[in-house]
PDB file of C-alpha atoms in Angstrom:
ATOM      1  CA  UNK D  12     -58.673 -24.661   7.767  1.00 67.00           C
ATOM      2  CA  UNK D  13     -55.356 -22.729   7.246  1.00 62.00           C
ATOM      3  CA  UNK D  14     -52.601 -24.744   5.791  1.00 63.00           C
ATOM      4  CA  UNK D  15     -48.420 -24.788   6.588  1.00 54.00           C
ATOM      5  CA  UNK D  16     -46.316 -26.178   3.992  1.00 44.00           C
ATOM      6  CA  UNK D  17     -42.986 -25.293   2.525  1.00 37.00           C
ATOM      7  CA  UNK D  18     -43.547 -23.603  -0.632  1.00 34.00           C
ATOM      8  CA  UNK D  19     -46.532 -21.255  -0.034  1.00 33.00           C
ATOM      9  CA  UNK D  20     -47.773 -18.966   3.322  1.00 33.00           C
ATOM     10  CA  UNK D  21     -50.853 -20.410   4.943  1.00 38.00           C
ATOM     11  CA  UNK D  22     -53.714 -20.149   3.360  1.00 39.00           C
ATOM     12  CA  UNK D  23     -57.684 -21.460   3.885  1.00 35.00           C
ATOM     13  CA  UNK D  24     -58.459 -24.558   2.732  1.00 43.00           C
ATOM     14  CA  UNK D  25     -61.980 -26.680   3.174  1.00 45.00           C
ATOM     15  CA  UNK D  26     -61.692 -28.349   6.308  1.00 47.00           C
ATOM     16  CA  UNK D  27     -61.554 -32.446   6.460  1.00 53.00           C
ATOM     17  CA  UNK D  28     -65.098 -33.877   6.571  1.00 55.00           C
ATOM     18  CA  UNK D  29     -66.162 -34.766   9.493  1.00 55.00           C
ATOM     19  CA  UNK D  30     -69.275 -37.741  10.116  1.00 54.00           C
ATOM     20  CA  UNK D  31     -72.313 -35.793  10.725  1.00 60.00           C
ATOM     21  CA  UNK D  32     -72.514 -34.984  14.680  1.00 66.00           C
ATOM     22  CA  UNK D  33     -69.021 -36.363  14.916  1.00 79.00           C
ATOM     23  CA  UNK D  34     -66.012 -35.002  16.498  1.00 85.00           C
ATOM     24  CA  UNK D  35     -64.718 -31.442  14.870  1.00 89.00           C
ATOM     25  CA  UNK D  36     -61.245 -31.657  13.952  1.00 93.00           C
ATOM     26  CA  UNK D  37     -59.017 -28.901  14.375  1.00 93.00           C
ATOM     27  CA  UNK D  38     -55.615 -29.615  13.677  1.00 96.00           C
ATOM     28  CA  UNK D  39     -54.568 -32.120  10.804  1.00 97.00           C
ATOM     29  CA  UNK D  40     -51.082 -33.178  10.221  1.00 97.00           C
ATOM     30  CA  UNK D  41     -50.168 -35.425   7.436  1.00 97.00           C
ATOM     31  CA  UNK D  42     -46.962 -36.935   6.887  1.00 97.00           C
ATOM     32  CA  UNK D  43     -45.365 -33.929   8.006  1.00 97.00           C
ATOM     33  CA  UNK D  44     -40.929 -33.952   7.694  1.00 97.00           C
ATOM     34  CA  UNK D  45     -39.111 -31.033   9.150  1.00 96.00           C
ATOM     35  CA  UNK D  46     -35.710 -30.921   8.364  1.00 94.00           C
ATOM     36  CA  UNK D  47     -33.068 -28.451  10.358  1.00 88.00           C
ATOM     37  CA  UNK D  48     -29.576 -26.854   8.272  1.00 80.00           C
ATOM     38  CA  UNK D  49     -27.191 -27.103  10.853  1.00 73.00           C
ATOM     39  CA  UNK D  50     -23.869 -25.686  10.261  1.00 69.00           C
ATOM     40  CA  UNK D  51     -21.397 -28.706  11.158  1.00 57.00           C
ATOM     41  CA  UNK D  52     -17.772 -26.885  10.844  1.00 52.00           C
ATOM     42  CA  UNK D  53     -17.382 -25.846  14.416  1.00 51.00           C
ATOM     43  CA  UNK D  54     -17.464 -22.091  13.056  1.00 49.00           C
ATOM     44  CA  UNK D  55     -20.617 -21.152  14.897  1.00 48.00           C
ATOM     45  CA  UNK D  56     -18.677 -19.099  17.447  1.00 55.00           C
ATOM     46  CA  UNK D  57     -16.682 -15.817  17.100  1.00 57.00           C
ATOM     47  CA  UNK D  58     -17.383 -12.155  17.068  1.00 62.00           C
ATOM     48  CA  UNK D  59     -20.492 -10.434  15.611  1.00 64.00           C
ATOM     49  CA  UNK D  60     -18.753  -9.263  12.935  1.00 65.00           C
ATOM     50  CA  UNK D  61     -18.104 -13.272  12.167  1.00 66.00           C
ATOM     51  CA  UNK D  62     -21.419 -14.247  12.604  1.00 63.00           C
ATOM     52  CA  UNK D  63     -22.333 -11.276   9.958  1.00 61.00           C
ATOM     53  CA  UNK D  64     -19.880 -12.657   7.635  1.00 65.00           C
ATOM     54  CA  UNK D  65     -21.577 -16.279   8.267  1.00 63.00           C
ATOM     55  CA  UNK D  66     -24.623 -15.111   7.422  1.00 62.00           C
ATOM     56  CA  UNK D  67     -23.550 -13.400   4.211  1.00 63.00           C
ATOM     57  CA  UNK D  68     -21.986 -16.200   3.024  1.00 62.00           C
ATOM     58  CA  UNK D  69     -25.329 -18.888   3.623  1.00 59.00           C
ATOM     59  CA  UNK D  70     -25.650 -19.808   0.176  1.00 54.00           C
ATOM     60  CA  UNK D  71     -21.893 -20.685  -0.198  1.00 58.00           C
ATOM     61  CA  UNK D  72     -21.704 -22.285   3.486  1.00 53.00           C
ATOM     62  CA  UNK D  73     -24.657 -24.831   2.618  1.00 52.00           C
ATOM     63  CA  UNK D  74     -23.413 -25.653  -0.600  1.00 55.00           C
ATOM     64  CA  UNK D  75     -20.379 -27.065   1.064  1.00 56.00           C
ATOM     65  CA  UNK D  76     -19.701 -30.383   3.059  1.00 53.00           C
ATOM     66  CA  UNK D  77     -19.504 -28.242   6.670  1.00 63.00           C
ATOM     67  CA  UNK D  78     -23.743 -27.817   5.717  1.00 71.00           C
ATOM     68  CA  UNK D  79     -25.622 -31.024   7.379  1.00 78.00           C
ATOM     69  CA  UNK D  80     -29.136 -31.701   7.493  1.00 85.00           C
ATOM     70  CA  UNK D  81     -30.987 -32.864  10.883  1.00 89.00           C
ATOM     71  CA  UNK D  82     -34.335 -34.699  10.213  1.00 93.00           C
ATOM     72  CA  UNK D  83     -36.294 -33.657  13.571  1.00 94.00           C
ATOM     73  CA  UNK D  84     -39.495 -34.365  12.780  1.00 96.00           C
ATOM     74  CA  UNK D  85     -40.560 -37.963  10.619  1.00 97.00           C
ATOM     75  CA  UNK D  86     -43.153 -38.684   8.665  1.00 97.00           C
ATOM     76  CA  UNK D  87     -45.842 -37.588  11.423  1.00 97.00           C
ATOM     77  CA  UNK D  88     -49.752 -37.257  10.821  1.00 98.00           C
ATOM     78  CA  UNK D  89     -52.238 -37.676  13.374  1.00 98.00           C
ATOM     79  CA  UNK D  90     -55.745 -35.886  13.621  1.00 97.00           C
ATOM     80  CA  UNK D  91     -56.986 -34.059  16.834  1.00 96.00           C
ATOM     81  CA  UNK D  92     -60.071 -32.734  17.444  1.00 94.00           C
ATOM     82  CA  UNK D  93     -62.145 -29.805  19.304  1.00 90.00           C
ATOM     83  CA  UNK D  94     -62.560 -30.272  22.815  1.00 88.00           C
ATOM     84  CA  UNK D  95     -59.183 -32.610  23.266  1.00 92.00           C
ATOM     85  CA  UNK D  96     -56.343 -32.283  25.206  1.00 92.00           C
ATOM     86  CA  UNK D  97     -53.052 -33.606  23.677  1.00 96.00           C
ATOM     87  CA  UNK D  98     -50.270 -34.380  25.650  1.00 95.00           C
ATOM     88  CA  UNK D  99     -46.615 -34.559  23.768  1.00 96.00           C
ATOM     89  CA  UNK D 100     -43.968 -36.980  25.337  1.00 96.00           C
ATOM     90  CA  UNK D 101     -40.640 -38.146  24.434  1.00 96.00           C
ATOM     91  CA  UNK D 102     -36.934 -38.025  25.011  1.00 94.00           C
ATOM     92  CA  UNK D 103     -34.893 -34.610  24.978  1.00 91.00           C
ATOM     93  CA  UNK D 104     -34.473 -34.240  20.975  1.00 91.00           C
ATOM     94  CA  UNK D 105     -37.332 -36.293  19.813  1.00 94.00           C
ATOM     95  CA  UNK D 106     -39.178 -33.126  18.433  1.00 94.00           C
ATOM     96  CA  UNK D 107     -41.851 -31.905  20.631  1.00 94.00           C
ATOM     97  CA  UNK D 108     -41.410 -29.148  20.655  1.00 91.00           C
ATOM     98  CA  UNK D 109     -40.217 -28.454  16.394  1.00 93.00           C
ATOM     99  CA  UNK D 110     -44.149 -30.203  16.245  1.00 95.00           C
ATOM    100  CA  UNK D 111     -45.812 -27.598  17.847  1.00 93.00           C
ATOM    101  CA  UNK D 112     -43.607 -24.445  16.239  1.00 91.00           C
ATOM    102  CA  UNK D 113     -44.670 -26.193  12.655  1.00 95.00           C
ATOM    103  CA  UNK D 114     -48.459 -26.094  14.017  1.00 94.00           C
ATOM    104  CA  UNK D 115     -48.562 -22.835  15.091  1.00 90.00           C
ATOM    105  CA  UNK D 116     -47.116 -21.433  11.176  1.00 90.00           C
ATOM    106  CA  UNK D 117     -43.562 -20.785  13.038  1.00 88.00           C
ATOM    107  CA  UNK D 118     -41.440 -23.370  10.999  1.00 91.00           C
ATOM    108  CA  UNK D 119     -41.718 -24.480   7.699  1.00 93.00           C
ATOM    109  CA  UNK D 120     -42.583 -28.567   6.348  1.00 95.00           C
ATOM    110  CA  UNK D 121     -39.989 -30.332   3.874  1.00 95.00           C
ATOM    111  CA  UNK D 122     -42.194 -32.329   3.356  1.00 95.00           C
ATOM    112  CA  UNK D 123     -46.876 -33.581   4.225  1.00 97.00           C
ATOM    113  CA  UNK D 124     -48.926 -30.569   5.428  1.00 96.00           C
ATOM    114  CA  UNK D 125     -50.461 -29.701   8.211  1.00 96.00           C
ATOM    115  CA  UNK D 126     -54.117 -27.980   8.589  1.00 96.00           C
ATOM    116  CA  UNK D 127     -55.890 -25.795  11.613  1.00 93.00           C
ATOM    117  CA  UNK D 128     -58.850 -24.794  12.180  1.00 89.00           C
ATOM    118  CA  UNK D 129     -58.468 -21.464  13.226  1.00 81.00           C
ATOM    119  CA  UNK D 130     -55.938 -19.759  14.817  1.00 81.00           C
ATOM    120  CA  UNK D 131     -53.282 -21.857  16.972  1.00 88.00           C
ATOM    121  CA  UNK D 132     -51.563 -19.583  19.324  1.00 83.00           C
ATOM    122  CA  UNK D 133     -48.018 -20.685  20.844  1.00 82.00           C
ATOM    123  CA  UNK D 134     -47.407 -19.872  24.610  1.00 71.00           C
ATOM    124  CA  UNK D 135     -44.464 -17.769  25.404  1.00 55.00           C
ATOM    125  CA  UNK D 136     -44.522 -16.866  21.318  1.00 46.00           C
ATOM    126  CA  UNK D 137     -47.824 -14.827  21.060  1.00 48.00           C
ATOM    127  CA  UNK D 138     -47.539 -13.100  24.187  1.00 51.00           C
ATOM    128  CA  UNK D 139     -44.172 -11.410  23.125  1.00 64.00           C
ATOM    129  CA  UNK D 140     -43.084 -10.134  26.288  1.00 79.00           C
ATOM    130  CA  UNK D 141     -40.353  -6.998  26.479  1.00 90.00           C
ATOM    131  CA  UNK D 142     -37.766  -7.215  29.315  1.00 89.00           C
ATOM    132  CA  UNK D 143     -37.386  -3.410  29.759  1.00 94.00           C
ATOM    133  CA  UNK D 144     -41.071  -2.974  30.104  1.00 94.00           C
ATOM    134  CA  UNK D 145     -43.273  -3.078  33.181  1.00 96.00           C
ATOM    135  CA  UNK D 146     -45.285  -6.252  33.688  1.00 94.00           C
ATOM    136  CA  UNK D 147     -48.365  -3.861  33.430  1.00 95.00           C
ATOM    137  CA  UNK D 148     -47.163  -2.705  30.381  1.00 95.00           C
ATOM    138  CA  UNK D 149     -46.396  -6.562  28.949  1.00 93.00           C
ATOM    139  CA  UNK D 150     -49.816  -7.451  30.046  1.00 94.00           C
ATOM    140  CA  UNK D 151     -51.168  -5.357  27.298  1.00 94.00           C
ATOM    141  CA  UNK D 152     -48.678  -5.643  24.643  1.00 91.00           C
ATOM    142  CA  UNK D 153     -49.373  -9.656  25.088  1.00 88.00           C
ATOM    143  CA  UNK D 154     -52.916  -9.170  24.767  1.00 88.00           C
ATOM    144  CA  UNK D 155     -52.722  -6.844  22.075  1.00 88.00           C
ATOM    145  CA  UNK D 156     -49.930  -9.906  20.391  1.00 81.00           C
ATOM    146  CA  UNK D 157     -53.077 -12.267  20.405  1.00 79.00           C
ATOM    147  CA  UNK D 158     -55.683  -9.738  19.726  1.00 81.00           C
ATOM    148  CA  UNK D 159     -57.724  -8.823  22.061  1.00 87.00           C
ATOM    149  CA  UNK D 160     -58.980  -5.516  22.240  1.00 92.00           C
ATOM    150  CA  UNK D 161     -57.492  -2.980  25.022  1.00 94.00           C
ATOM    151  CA  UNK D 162     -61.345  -3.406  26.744  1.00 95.00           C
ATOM    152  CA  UNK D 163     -60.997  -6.725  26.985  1.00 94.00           C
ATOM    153  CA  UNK D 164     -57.225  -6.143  28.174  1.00 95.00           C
ATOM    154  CA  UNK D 165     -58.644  -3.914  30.977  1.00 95.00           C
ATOM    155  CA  UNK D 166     -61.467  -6.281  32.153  1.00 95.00           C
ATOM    156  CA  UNK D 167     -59.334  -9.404  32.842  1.00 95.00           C
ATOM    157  CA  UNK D 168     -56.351  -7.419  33.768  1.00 96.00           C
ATOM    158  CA  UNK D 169     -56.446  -7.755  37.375  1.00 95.00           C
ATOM    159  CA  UNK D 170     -57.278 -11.352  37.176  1.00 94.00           C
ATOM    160  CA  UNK D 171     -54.534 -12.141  34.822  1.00 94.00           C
ATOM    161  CA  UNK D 172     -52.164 -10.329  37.448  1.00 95.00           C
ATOM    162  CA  UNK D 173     -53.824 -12.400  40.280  1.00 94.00           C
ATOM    163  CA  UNK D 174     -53.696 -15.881  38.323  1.00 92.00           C
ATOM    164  CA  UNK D 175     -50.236 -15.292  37.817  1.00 91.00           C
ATOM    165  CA  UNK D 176     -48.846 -14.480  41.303  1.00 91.00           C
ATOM    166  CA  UNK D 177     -46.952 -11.622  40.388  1.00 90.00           C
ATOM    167  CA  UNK D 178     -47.745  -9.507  43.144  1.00 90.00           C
ATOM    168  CA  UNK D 179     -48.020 -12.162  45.959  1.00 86.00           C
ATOM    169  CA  UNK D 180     -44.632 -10.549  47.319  1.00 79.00           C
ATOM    170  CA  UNK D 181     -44.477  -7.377  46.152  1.00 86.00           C
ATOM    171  CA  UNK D 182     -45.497  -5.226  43.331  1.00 90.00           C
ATOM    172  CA  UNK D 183     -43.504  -6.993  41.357  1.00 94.00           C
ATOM    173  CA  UNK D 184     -46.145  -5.969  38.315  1.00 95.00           C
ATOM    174  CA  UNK D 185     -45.029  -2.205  37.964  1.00 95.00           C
ATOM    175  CA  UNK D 186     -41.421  -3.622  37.706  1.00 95.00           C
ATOM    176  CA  UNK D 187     -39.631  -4.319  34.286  1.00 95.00           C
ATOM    177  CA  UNK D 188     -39.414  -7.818  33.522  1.00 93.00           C
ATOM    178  CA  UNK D 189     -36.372  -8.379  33.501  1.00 93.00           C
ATOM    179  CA  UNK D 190     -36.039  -7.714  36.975  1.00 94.00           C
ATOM    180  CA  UNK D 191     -38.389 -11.000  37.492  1.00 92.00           C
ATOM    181  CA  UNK D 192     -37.253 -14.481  37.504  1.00 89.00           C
ATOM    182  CA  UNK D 193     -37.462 -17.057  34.923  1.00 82.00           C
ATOM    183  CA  UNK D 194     -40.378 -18.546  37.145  1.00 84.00           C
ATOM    184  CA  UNK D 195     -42.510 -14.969  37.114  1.00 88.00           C
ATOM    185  CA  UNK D 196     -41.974 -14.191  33.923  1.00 87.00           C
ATOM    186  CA  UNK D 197     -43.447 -18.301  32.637  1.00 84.00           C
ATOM    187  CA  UNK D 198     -46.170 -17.393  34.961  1.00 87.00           C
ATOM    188  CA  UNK D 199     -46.999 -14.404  33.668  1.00 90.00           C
ATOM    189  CA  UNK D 200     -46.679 -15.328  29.988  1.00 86.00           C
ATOM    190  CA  UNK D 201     -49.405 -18.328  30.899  1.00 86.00           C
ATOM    191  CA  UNK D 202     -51.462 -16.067  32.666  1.00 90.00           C
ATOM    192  CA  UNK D 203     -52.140 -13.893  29.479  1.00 89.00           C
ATOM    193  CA  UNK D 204     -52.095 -16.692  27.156  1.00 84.00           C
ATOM    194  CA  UNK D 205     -54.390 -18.044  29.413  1.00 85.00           C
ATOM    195  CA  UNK D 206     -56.843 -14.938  29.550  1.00 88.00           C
ATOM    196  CA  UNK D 207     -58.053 -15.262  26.217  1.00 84.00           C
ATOM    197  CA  UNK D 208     -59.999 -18.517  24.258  1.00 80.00           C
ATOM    198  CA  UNK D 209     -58.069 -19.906  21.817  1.00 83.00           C
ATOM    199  CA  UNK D 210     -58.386 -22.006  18.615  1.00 86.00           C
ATOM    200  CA  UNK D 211     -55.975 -23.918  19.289  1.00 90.00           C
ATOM    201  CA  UNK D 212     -53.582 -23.559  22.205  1.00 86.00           C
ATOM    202  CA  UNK D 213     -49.870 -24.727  22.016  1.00 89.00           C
ATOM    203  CA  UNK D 214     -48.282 -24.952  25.620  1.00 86.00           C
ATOM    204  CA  UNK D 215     -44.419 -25.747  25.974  1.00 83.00           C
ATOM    205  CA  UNK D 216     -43.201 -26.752  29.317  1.00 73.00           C
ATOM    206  CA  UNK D 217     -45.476 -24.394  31.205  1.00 66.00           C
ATOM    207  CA  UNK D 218     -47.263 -26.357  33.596  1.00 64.00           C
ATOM    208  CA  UNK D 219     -43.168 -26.982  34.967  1.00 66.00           C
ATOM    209  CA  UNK D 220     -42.745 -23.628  36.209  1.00 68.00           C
ATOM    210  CA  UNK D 221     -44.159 -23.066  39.538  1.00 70.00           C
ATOM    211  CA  UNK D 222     -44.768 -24.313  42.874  1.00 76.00           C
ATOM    212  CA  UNK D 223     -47.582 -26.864  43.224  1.00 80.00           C
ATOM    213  CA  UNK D 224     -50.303 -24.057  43.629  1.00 83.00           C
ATOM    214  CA  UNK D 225     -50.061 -22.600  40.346  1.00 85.00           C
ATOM    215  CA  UNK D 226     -49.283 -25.831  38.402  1.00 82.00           C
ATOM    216  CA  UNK D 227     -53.043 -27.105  39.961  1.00 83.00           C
ATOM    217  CA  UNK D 228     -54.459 -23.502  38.949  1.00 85.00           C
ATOM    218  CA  UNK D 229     -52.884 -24.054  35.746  1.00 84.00           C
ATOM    219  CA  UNK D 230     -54.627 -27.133  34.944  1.00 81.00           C
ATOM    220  CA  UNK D 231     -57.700 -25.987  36.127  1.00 85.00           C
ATOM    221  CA  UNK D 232     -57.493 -23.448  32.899  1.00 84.00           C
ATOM    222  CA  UNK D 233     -56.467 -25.539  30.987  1.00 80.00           C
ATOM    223  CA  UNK D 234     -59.640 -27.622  31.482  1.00 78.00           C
ATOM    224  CA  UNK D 235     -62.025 -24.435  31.118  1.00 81.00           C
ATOM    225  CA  UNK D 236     -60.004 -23.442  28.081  1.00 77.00           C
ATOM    226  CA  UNK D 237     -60.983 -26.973  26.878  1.00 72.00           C
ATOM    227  CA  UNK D 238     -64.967 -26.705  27.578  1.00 74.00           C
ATOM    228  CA  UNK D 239     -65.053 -23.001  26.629  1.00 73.00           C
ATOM    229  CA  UNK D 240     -63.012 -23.117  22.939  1.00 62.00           C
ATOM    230  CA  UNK D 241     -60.869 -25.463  21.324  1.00 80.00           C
ATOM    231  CA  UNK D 242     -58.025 -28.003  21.032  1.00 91.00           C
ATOM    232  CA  UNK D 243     -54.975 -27.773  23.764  1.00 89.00           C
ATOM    233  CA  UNK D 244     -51.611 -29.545  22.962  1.00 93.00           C
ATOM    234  CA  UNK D 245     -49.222 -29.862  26.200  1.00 90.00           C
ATOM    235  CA  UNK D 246     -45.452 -30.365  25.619  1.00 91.00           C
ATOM    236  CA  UNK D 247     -44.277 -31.826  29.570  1.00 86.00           C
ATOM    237  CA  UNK D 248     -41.499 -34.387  30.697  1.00 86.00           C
ATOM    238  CA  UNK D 249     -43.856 -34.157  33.790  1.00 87.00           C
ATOM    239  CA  UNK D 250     -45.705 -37.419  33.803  1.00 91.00           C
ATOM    240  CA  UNK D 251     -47.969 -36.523  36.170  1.00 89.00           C
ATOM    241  CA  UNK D 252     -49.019 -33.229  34.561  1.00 85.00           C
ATOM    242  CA  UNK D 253     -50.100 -34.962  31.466  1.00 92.00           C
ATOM    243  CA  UNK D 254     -51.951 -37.267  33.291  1.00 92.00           C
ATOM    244  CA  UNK D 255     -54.035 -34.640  35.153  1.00 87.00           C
ATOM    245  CA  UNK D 256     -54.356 -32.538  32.112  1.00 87.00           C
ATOM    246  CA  UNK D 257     -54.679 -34.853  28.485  1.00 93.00           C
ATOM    247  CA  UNK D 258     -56.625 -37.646  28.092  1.00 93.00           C
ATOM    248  CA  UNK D 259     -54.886 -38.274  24.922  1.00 97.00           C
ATOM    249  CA  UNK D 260     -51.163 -38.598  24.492  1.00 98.00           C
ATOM    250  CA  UNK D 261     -48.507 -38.585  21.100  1.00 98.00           C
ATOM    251  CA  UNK D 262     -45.626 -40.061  21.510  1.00 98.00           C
ATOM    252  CA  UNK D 263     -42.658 -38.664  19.629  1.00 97.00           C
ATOM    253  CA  UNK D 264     -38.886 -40.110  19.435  1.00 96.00           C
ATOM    254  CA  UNK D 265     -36.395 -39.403  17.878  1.00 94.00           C
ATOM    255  CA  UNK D 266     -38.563 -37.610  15.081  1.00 96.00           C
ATOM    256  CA  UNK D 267     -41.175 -40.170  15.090  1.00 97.00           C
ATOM    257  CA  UNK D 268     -44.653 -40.739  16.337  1.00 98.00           C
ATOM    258  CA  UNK D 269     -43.769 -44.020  18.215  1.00 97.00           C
ATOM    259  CA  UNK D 270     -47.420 -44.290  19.955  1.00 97.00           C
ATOM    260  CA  UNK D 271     -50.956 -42.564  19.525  1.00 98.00           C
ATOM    261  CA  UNK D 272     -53.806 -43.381  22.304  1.00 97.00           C
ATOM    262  CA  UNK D 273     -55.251 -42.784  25.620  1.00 97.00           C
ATOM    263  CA  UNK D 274     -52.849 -41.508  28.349  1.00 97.00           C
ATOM    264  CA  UNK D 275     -52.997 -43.842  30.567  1.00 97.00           C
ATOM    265  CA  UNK D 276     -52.104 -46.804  27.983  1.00 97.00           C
ATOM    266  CA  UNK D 277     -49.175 -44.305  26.301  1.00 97.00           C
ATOM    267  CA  UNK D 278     -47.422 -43.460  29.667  1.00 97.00           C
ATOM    268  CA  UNK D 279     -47.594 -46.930  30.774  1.00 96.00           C
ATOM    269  CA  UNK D 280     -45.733 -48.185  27.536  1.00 97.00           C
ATOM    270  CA  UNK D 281     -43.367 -44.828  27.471  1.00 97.00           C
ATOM    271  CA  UNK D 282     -42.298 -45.344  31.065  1.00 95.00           C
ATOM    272  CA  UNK D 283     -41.585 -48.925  30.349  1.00 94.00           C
ATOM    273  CA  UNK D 284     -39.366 -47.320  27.875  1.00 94.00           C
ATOM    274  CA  UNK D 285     -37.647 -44.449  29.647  1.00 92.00           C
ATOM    275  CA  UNK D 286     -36.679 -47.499  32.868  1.00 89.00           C
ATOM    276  CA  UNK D 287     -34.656 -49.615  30.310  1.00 82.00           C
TER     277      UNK D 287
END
């Protein structure tokens, strides 16, 4: 298992011990605190040249009282395991999303650790699209980003194009991106994520872009990606979504894991919560 933590790069470690013919875990987080250093002085706006001279003069900046420190993520361990699919729920700001950046190696821990099995692979972060490119030409560069070979790239091209509905009204594929909309370019990012098998697969919000046709094909993968590999974790203020998709759900809020169980039983209690 690779570890995250604060003061060293990841690194493999022996996984947890698992009961023999028990579930496999993949991702381990223990007592994990991520803390933010927000700038608090109302400077944060201004020329380039200011932000330059910001960022030149960090060390002084946090060593003074304008320097505050946001605690987004709390004390938060859980275990999941191969074959799952996690849902992540919560209020706007509880930390869903900080979670899965720490899992996937993209933010550091203050304080715990946190332990994969493999390699996790953030949507939208992996496939690192270019705007000025074609969408042909971002197919490849995102499969290249999560390393698969430019064979494999070629096989499954024309299904990733078709899975993502690119070229339902137009051939909108051998355009630059950043003639698409925000909507074609979440599908397409999804559709290469969803191309490949991953370890562990972080999605953020995806399953909200769309019309109802590719949010059901979009489960659907997410299902197969579930038989065929490893561990899925779903970020979605969707409700329904999660239920369709996780039979497991975290509840985070305001930095905290509030509730850990089956989906049903977790939405029931967070809805409760979100009426009040």
């Amino acid at each position: 298992m690779a570890e995250q933590t604060l003061a060293r790069t990841p690194e493999q470690t022996p996984a947890p011990a698992a009961p023999a013919g028990g579930p496999i875990p993949t991702v381990v987080v223990d007592g994990v605190d991520i803390v933010y250093k927000v700038n608090g002085t109302g400077s944060g706006r201004g020329s380039a040249t200011a932000a330059l001279n910001r960022i030149m003069r960090r060390r002084e900046t946090e060593k003074s009282s304008g320097m505050r420190r946001v605690h987004a993520v709390k004390n938060v361990s859980f275990v999941a395991y191969k074959g799952e699919a996690v849902g992540l729920i919560g209020t706007n700001g509880s930390g869903k999303s900080t979670l899965l950046k720490a899992v996937a190696g993209l933010l550091p821990v203050e304080n715990g650790r946190i332990f994969t099995d493999g390699q996790p692979s953030l949507l939208g972060v992996n496939a690192a699209l270019m705007s000025d490119l074609t969408g042909e030409r971002n197919v490849y560069l995102g499969g290249l980003a999560m390393g698969m070979t430019r064979t494999e790239i070629k096989e499954r091209y024309e299904d990733i194009v078709d899975f993502s509905g690119i070229n339902d009204k137009g051939d909108f594929i051998t355009l630059p991106m950043r003639t698409y909309s925000s909507g074609m370019s979440a599908r397409l990012r999804f559709s290469i994520a969803a191309a490949k098998n991953h370890d562990v697969l972080l999605i953020d919000e995806a399953l909200a872009t769309g019309d109802a046709k590719f949010q059901k094909r979009s489960e659907e993968r997410i299902r197969e990606l579930r038989k065929e590999a490893g561990t899925v974790f779903l970020v979605s203020h969707s409700n329904a979504s999660i239920r369709d998709t996780c039979e497991r759900v975290l509840w985070l809020e305001r930095g905290e894991l509030r509730m850990d169980g089956p989906t049903d039983e977790v939405l029931r209690q967070y809805e409760k919560f979100t009426r009040r």
